Coordinates of C-alpha atoms in Angstrom, one line a residue:
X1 CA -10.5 20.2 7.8
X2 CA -10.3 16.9 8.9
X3 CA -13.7 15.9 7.2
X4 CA -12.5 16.3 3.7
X5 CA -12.5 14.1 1.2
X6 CA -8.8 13.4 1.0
X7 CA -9.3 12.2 4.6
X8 CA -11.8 9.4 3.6
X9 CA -9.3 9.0 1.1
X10 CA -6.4 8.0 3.3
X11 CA -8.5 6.1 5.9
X12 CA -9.2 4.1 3.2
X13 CA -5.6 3.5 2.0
X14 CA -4.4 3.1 5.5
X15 CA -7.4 0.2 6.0
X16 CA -6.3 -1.6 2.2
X17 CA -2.3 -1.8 3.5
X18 CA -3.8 -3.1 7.2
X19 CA -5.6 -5.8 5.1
X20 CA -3.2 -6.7 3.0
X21 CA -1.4 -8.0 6.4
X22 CA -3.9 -10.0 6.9
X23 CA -4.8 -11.6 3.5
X24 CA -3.0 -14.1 1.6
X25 CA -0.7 -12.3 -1.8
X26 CA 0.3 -15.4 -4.0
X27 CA -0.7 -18.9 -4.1
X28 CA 0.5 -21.8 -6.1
X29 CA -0.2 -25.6 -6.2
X30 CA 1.5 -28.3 -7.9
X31 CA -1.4 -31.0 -9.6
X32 CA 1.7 -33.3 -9.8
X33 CA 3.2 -33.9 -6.2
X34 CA 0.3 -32.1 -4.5
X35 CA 2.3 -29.4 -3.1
X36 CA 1.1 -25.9 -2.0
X37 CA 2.8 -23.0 -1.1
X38 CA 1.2 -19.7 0.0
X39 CA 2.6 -16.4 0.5
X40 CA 1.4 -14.0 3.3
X41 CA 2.8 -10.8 4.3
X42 CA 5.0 -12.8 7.0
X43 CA 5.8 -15.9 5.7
X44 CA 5.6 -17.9 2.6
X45 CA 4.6 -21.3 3.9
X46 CA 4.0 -24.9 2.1
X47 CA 3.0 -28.6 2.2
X48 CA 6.8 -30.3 1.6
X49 CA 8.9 -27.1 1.7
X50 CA 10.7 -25.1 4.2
X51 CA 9.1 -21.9 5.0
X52 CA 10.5 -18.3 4.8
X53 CA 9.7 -15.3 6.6
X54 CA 8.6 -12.4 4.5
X55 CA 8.6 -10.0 7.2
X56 CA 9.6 -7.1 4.8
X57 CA 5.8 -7.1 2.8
X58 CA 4.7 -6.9 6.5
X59 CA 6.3 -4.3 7.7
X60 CA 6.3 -2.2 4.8
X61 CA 2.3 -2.2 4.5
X62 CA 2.1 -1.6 8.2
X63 CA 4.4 1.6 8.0
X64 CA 2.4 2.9 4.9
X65 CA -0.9 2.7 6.8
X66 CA 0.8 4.5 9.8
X67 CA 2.1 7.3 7.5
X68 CA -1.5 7.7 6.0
X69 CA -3.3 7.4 9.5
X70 CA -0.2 9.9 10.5
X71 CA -1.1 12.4 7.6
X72 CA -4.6 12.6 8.0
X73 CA -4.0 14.6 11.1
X74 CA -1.7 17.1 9.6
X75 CA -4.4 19.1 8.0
X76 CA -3.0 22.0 9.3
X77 CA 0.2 21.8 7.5
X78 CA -0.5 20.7 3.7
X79 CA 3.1 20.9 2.7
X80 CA 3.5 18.2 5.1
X81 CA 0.8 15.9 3.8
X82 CA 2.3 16.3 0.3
X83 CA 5.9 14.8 1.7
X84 CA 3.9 12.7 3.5
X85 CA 2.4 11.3 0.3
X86 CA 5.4 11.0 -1.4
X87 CA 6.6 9.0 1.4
X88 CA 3.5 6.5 1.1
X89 CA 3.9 6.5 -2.4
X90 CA 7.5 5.1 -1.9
X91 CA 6.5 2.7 1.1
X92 CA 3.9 1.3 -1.0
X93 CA 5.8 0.9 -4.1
X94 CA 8.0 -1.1 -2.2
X95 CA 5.3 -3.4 -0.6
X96 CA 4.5 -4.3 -4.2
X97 CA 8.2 -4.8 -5.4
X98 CA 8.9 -7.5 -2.2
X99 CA 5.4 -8.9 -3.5
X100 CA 6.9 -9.7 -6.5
X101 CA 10.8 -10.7 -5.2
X102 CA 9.0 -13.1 -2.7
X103 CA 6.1 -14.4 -5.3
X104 CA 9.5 -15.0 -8.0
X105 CA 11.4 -16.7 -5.2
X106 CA 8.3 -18.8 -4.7
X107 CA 7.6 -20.0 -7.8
X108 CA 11.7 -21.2 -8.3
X109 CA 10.3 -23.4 -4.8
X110 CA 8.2 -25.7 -6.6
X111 CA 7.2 -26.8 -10.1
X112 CA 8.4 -23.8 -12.2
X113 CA 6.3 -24.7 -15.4
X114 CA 2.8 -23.9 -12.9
X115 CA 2.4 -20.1 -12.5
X116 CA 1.1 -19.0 -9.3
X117 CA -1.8 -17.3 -8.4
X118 CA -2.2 -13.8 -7.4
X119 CA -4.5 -13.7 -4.7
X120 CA -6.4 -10.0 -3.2
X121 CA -3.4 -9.5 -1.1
X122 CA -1.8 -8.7 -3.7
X123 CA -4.1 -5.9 -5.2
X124 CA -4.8 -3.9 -2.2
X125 CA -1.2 -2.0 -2.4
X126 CA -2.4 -0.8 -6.1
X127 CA -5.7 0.7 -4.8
X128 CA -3.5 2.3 -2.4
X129 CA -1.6 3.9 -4.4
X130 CA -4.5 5.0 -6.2
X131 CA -6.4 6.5 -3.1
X132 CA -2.7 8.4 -2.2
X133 CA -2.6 9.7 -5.7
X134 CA -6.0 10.7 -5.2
X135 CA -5.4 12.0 -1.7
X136 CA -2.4 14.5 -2.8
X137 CA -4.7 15.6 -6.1
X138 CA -7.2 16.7 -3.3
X139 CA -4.7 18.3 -1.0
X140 CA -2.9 20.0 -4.0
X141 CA -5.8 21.6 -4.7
X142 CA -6.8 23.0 -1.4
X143 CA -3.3 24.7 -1.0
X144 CA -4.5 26.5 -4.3
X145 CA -7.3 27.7 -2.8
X146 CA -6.1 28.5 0.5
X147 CA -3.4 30.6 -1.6
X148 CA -5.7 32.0 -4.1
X149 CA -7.4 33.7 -0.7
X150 CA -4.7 35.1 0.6
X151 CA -3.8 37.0 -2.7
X152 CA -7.5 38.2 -2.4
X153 CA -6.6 39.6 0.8

């Protein structure tokens, strides 16, 4: 069971939140005064500013790819895996909404006319939830088979 597609699925969700620890999520640069500021998932950083940690996009990604890495191994139990989904839905949900609280607190920082930039940080945690959705379709549909057998029986 552990060769199905909603595994390849959840790998790959568990490898997008992992990268999205690792890449940058906003950017913005004043033409003005020359000032940058760019937001990772632990700190939003700048040229001329203070920084502040953002520890909580960080951790939340992290914790979403160990709940996917966690659920590929509960093939035995699918009602698991679906809680388990629902959990990574609402871990990932909240990656993106700090995203955004930390991106909005960034652009007050510096020139608030500029928008910022969004960079691929910033889109993994929506092809994550993507590949979960996908992921629980897949798993749905094997408990119907698996109980479609045993009325068989």
């Amino acid at each position: 069971m552990i060769q199905r597609i909603q595994s390849v699925f959840l790998l790959l969700l568990a490898l997008a939140m992992i990268s999205v620890a690792f890449l940058p999520i906003w950017s913005k640069t004043d033409p003005t005064s020359g000032q940058t500021l760019t937001m990772t998932a632990w700190q939003l950083t700048g040229t001329g500013v203070t920084s502040m940690a953002t520890y909580a996009i960080g951790a939340l990604a992290l914790a979403s790819a160990a709940v996917a890495l966690f659920e590929i191994f509960q093939f035995r139990n699918r009602f698991n895996q679906l809680k388990l989904g629902a959990l990574n839905l609402l871990l990932i949900s909240a990656t993106l909404g700090a995203s955004f609280y930390y991106s909005s607190v960034g652009e007050q920082m510096l020139n608030v006319k500029i928008p910022g930039d969004f960079e691929a940080g910033f889109y993994l945690p929506t092809l994550a939830l993507l590949l979960n959705l996908l992921a629980n379709r897949f798993i749905r549909s094997d408990e119907k088979l698996v109980r479609s057998m045993d009325r068989l029986r």
